[in-house]
Short mmCIF file of C-alpha atoms in Angstrom, two decimals:
data_model
loop_
_atom_site.label_atom_id
_atom_site.label_comp_id
_atom_site.label_asym_id
_atom_site.label_seq_id
_atom_site.Cartn_x
_atom_site.Cartn_y
_atom_site.Cartn_z
CA MET A 1 0.00 0.00 0.00
CA ASN A 2 1.36 3.40 -0.98
CA LEU A 3 1.52 5.37 2.28
CA SER A 4 2.24 8.57 0.46
CA LEU A 5 -1.02 8.36 -1.45
CA LEU A 6 -2.90 7.52 1.70
CA ARG A 7 -1.45 10.57 3.42
CA GLN A 8 -2.51 12.69 0.45
CA ASP A 9 -6.02 11.26 0.61
CA VAL A 10 -6.20 12.00 4.30
CA ALA A 11 -4.98 15.54 3.74
CA ARG A 12 -7.33 16.03 0.80
CA LEU A 13 -10.37 14.69 2.62
CA ALA A 14 -9.49 16.60 5.76
CA SER A 15 -9.16 19.78 3.74
CA SER A 16 -12.44 19.13 1.99
CA ALA A 17 -14.15 18.42 5.32
CA GLN A 18 -12.74 21.62 6.79
CA GLN A 19 -13.94 23.59 3.77
CA LEU A 20 -17.41 22.13 4.13
CA GLU A 21 -17.37 22.84 7.86
CA ASP A 22 -16.17 26.38 7.24
CA ALA A 23 -18.86 26.93 4.58
CA HIS A 24 -21.53 25.55 6.92
CA GLU A 25 -20.35 27.75 9.75
CA LYS A 26 -20.36 30.75 7.43
CA ARG A 27 -23.90 29.98 6.31
CA ARG A 28 -24.98 29.55 9.95
CA THR A 29 -23.35 32.84 10.85
CA ASP A 30 -24.96 34.58 7.85
CA ILE A 31 -28.36 33.13 8.73
CA THR A 32 -27.99 34.21 12.34
CA ARG A 33 -26.91 37.70 11.27
CA LEU A 34 -29.80 37.99 8.82
CA GLU A 35 -32.27 36.76 11.44
CA VAL A 36 -30.96 39.34 13.89
CA GLU A 37 -31.15 42.09 11.28
CA LEU A 38 -34.66 41.10 10.22
CA GLU A 39 -35.79 40.81 13.82
CA THR A 40 -34.27 44.19 14.67
CA LYS A 41 -35.77 45.92 11.65
CA GLY A 42 -39.13 44.28 12.21
CA ALA A 43 -39.15 45.16 15.89
CA LEU A 44 -38.30 48.77 15.16
CA GLY A 45 -41.10 48.98 12.59
CA LEU A 46 -43.63 47.50 15.00
CA GLU A 47 -42.53 49.87 17.75
CA GLU A 48 -43.01 52.83 15.43
CA GLN A 49 -46.42 51.58 14.38
CA ARG A 50 -47.43 51.00 17.99
CA ALA A 51 -46.25 54.48 18.95
CA GLU A 52 -48.22 55.98 16.06
CA ARG A 53 -51.34 54.03 17.05
CA GLU A 54 -50.92 55.14 20.65
CA ARG A 55 -50.69 58.77 19.52
CA GLU A 56 -53.83 58.37 17.43
CA LEU A 57 -55.61 56.69 20.33
CA GLU A 58 -54.59 59.50 22.66
CA GLN A 59 -55.86 62.12 20.20
CA ALA A 60 -59.14 60.22 19.75
CA SER A 61 -59.53 59.91 23.52
CA ARG A 62 -58.98 63.65 23.99
CA ARG A 63 -61.49 64.39 21.21
CA THR A 64 -64.00 61.99 22.77
CA ASP A 65 -63.59 63.65 26.17
CA GLU A 66 -64.02 67.08 24.60
CA LEU A 67 -67.18 66.06 22.74
CA SER A 68 -68.54 64.36 25.86
CA ARG A 69 -68.03 67.54 27.87
CA ARG A 70 -69.69 69.63 25.15
CA ALA A 71 -72.59 67.18 24.90
CA ALA A 72 -73.05 67.24 28.67
CA ALA A 73 -72.98 71.05 28.67
CA LEU A 74 -75.53 71.19 25.84
CA ASP A 75 -77.77 68.68 27.61
CA HIS A 76 -77.59 70.79 30.76
CA LEU A 77 -78.37 73.95 28.80
CA LEU A 78 -81.26 72.23 27.02
CA GLY A 79 -82.64 71.12 30.36
CA LEU A 80 -82.43 74.66 31.72
CA LEU A 81 -84.14 76.07 28.63
CA ARG A 82 -86.90 73.47 28.84
CA ASP A 83 -87.43 74.23 32.51
CA LYS A 84 -87.60 77.97 31.83
CA ARG A 85 -89.95 77.44 28.90
CA SER A 86 -92.20 75.23 31.01
CA ALA A 87 -92.19 77.78 33.83
CA LEU A 88 -93.01 80.57 31.38
CA ALA A 89 -95.72 78.47 29.76
CA ARG A 90 -97.26 77.79 33.17
CA ARG A 91 -97.26 81.50 33.98
CA LEU A 92 -98.87 82.34 30.65
CA ARG A 93 -101.25 79.42 30.41
CA ALA A 94 -103.52 80.37 33.30
CA PRO A 95 -104.29 83.96 32.18
CA LEU A 96 -104.47 82.87 28.55
CA GLN A 97 -106.89 80.11 29.54
CA LYS A 98 -108.99 82.68 31.39
CA HIS A 99 -109.26 84.99 28.37
CA LEU A 100 -109.91 82.13 25.96
CA ASP A 101 -112.69 80.84 28.18
CA ARG A 102 -114.22 84.34 28.34
CA TYR A 103 -114.65 84.50 24.56
CA LEU A 104 -115.40 80.82 24.17
CA GLN A 105 -118.39 81.09 26.51
CA ILE A 106 -119.89 83.69 24.19
CA LEU A 107 -119.32 81.55 21.11
CA PHE A 108 -119.96 78.09 22.61
CA PRO A 109 -121.71 78.43 25.99
CA GLY A 110 -120.46 75.74 28.37
CA ALA A 111 -117.48 74.85 26.16
CA ARG A 112 -113.86 74.68 27.27
CA ILE A 113 -110.56 74.55 25.42
CA GLU A 114 -107.32 73.21 26.84
CA VAL A 115 -104.17 75.22 26.29
CA ALA A 116 -101.26 72.96 25.31
CA GLU A 117 -97.71 73.17 26.69
CA ASP A 118 -96.67 75.26 23.68
CA LEU A 119 -99.69 77.55 24.27
CA SER A 120 -101.44 76.26 21.14
CA PRO A 121 -105.15 75.30 21.20
CA GLY A 122 -105.62 71.75 22.46
CA VAL A 123 -108.68 69.63 23.10
CA ILE A 124 -112.02 71.42 22.88
CA THR A 125 -114.98 70.14 24.89
CA ARG A 126 -118.46 71.41 24.11
CA THR A 127 -122.09 70.35 24.09
CA GLY A 128 -123.31 69.10 20.74
CA PRO A 129 -126.50 67.57 19.37
CA ARG A 130 -125.49 64.22 20.85
CA GLY A 131 -124.26 65.48 24.18
CA THR A 132 -120.75 66.40 25.32
CA GLU A 133 -118.18 66.21 22.53
CA SER A 134 -114.39 66.47 22.72
CA GLY A 135 -111.90 66.80 19.90
CA ASP A 136 -108.63 68.36 18.90
CA PHE A 137 -108.48 71.80 17.34
CA GLU A 138 -107.47 70.30 13.99
CA GLU A 139 -110.63 68.20 13.97
CA LEU A 140 -112.87 71.27 13.89
CA SER A 141 -114.48 72.49 10.71
CA VAL A 142 -112.79 75.23 8.68
CA GLY A 143 -115.28 77.77 9.97
CA ALA A 144 -114.82 76.73 13.62
CA ARG A 145 -111.02 76.89 13.30
CA GLU A 146 -111.41 80.35 11.76
CA GLN A 147 -113.52 81.48 14.72
CA MET A 148 -111.12 79.95 17.26
CA GLY A 149 -108.22 81.69 15.52
CA ILE A 150 -109.86 85.08 16.07
CA ILE A 151 -110.68 84.19 19.68
CA ALA A 152 -107.03 83.25 20.27
CA ARG A 153 -105.89 86.60 18.86
CA LEU A 154 -108.29 88.43 21.14
CA ALA A 155 -107.07 86.45 24.15
CA TYR A 156 -103.45 87.33 23.37
CA ALA A 157 -104.50 90.96 22.94
CA ASP A 158 -105.94 90.84 26.45
CA LEU A 159 -102.61 89.52 27.74
CA LEU A 160 -100.74 92.34 26.01
CA GLN A 161 -103.12 94.91 27.43
CA GLU A 162 -102.62 93.53 30.94
CA ALA A 163 -98.88 93.95 30.38
CA GLY A 164 -99.44 97.61 29.51
CA ARG A 165 -98.94 97.22 25.76
CA PRO A 166 -101.14 98.97 23.16
CA THR A 167 -103.35 96.65 21.14
CA LEU A 168 -104.75 96.90 17.62
CA LEU A 169 -106.44 94.03 15.83
CA ILE A 170 -107.00 94.10 12.09
CA LEU A 171 -109.29 91.49 10.50
CA ASP A 172 -109.34 91.32 6.72
CA ASP A 173 -112.33 89.50 5.23
CA ALA A 174 -112.53 87.38 8.35
CA LEU A 175 -115.14 84.68 9.07
CA VAL A 176 -115.91 84.04 5.41
CA HIS A 177 -116.46 80.35 6.23
CA THR A 178 -118.79 81.06 9.16
CA ASP A 179 -122.54 80.48 8.87
CA GLU A 180 -125.07 83.19 9.77
CA ASP A 181 -125.88 81.91 13.26
CA ARG A 182 -122.24 81.53 14.27
CA LEU A 183 -121.42 84.89 12.71
CA GLY A 184 -123.96 86.48 15.05
CA GLN A 185 -122.17 84.91 18.01
CA MET A 186 -118.80 86.11 16.74
CA LYS A 187 -120.19 89.66 16.45
CA ARG A 188 -120.95 89.42 20.17
CA VAL A 189 -117.37 88.30 20.76
CA LEU A 190 -115.94 91.18 18.71
CA TYR A 191 -118.24 93.74 20.31
CA ASP A 192 -117.11 92.58 23.75
CA ALA A 193 -113.43 92.77 22.69
CA ALA A 194 -113.93 96.23 21.17
CA ALA A 195 -114.66 97.54 24.66
CA ARG A 196 -110.97 96.92 25.47
CA HIS A 197 -109.16 96.97 22.12
CA GLN A 198 -109.15 98.84 18.86
CA VAL A 199 -110.54 96.44 16.24
CA LEU A 200 -110.56 97.21 12.52
CA ILE A 201 -112.53 94.94 10.20
CA PHE A 202 -111.93 95.17 6.46
CA THR A 203 -114.52 93.43 4.32
CA SER A 204 -115.84 93.26 0.81
CA HIS A 205 -119.27 92.34 2.24
CA PRO A 206 -120.23 95.40 4.34
CA ALA A 207 -123.87 94.37 4.55
CA ALA A 208 -122.90 91.40 6.71
CA TRP A 209 -121.41 93.72 9.34
CA ARG A 210 -123.99 96.52 9.58
CA ASP A 211 -125.32 95.23 12.92
CA LEU A 212 -121.92 95.31 14.66
CA GLY A 213 -122.86 98.51 16.49
CA VAL A 214 -120.46 100.84 14.65
CA PRO A 215 -120.83 102.71 11.37
CA VAL A 216 -119.52 101.08 8.22
CA ARG A 217 -117.04 103.28 6.38
CA SER A 218 -116.16 102.95 2.73
CA LEU A 219 -112.52 103.18 1.67
CA ALA A 220 -113.42 103.65 -2.01
CA ALA A 221 -111.83 106.67 -3.66
#
C-alpha cells in the first residue's frame, strides 16, 4: 500500500471536510446575522407603528372627552331652557286660559278649550246635538277653526293689554267660512273685545257687518 497516497487522501479529505465545515459555519453565521437584522428591523417597525397608534388613540380619547363635555354642557343647557320654557308656559297658560274661556263662553256656551304646553289650542270640549263632545283643534271644521283663531288673537291681545302694551287688531275679510248663526255669536265676541281693544274689520261684504254697532265706512276713492 502506498503510504504517500494515503497521506494525500487524508490531507485532501481533511481539507475538503474543513472547507465544508467552514462553509456551513459561514452559512450559519450569515443566517444568524440575517435573522438578527430582520428581527431588529421588524421590531423597530412595529414599535413605530405601535407608537403611532398610541398617539392616534390618545388624540381620539382627547377628542371623545371634549365632545362628551360639550354634549353634557348642551344637555344641561337644554334642560335649563326646557325648565324655563315650562315655567313661562305655566305663567302664561292660566291667564291665557282665562281669556280664551271668556270669549269661548260667548261663542260656545259651556265649552272649554285646553291650552297645550306650547300655548297652542288643544282639546275642545263642548255640548253638541249628541251630548258632550271632545276633539282636537285640527278636527274642527274650517269655519270653527277660523272662529277659534280670532278668539285666540283676542285672548293674546288681552294679555298684552294687561302687560301695559297697546293693542290693535285688524281682521281682513274674516269669518268668510262662518254660517249666519255663528257669525252672530262672533259679532258678540268682537263687540265685547272692542270695549278693550281697537278692532278694525276690512270686508268686501259690508252688509254682513252693519249690525256690529259701529258705522260702516267705505274706503273707495
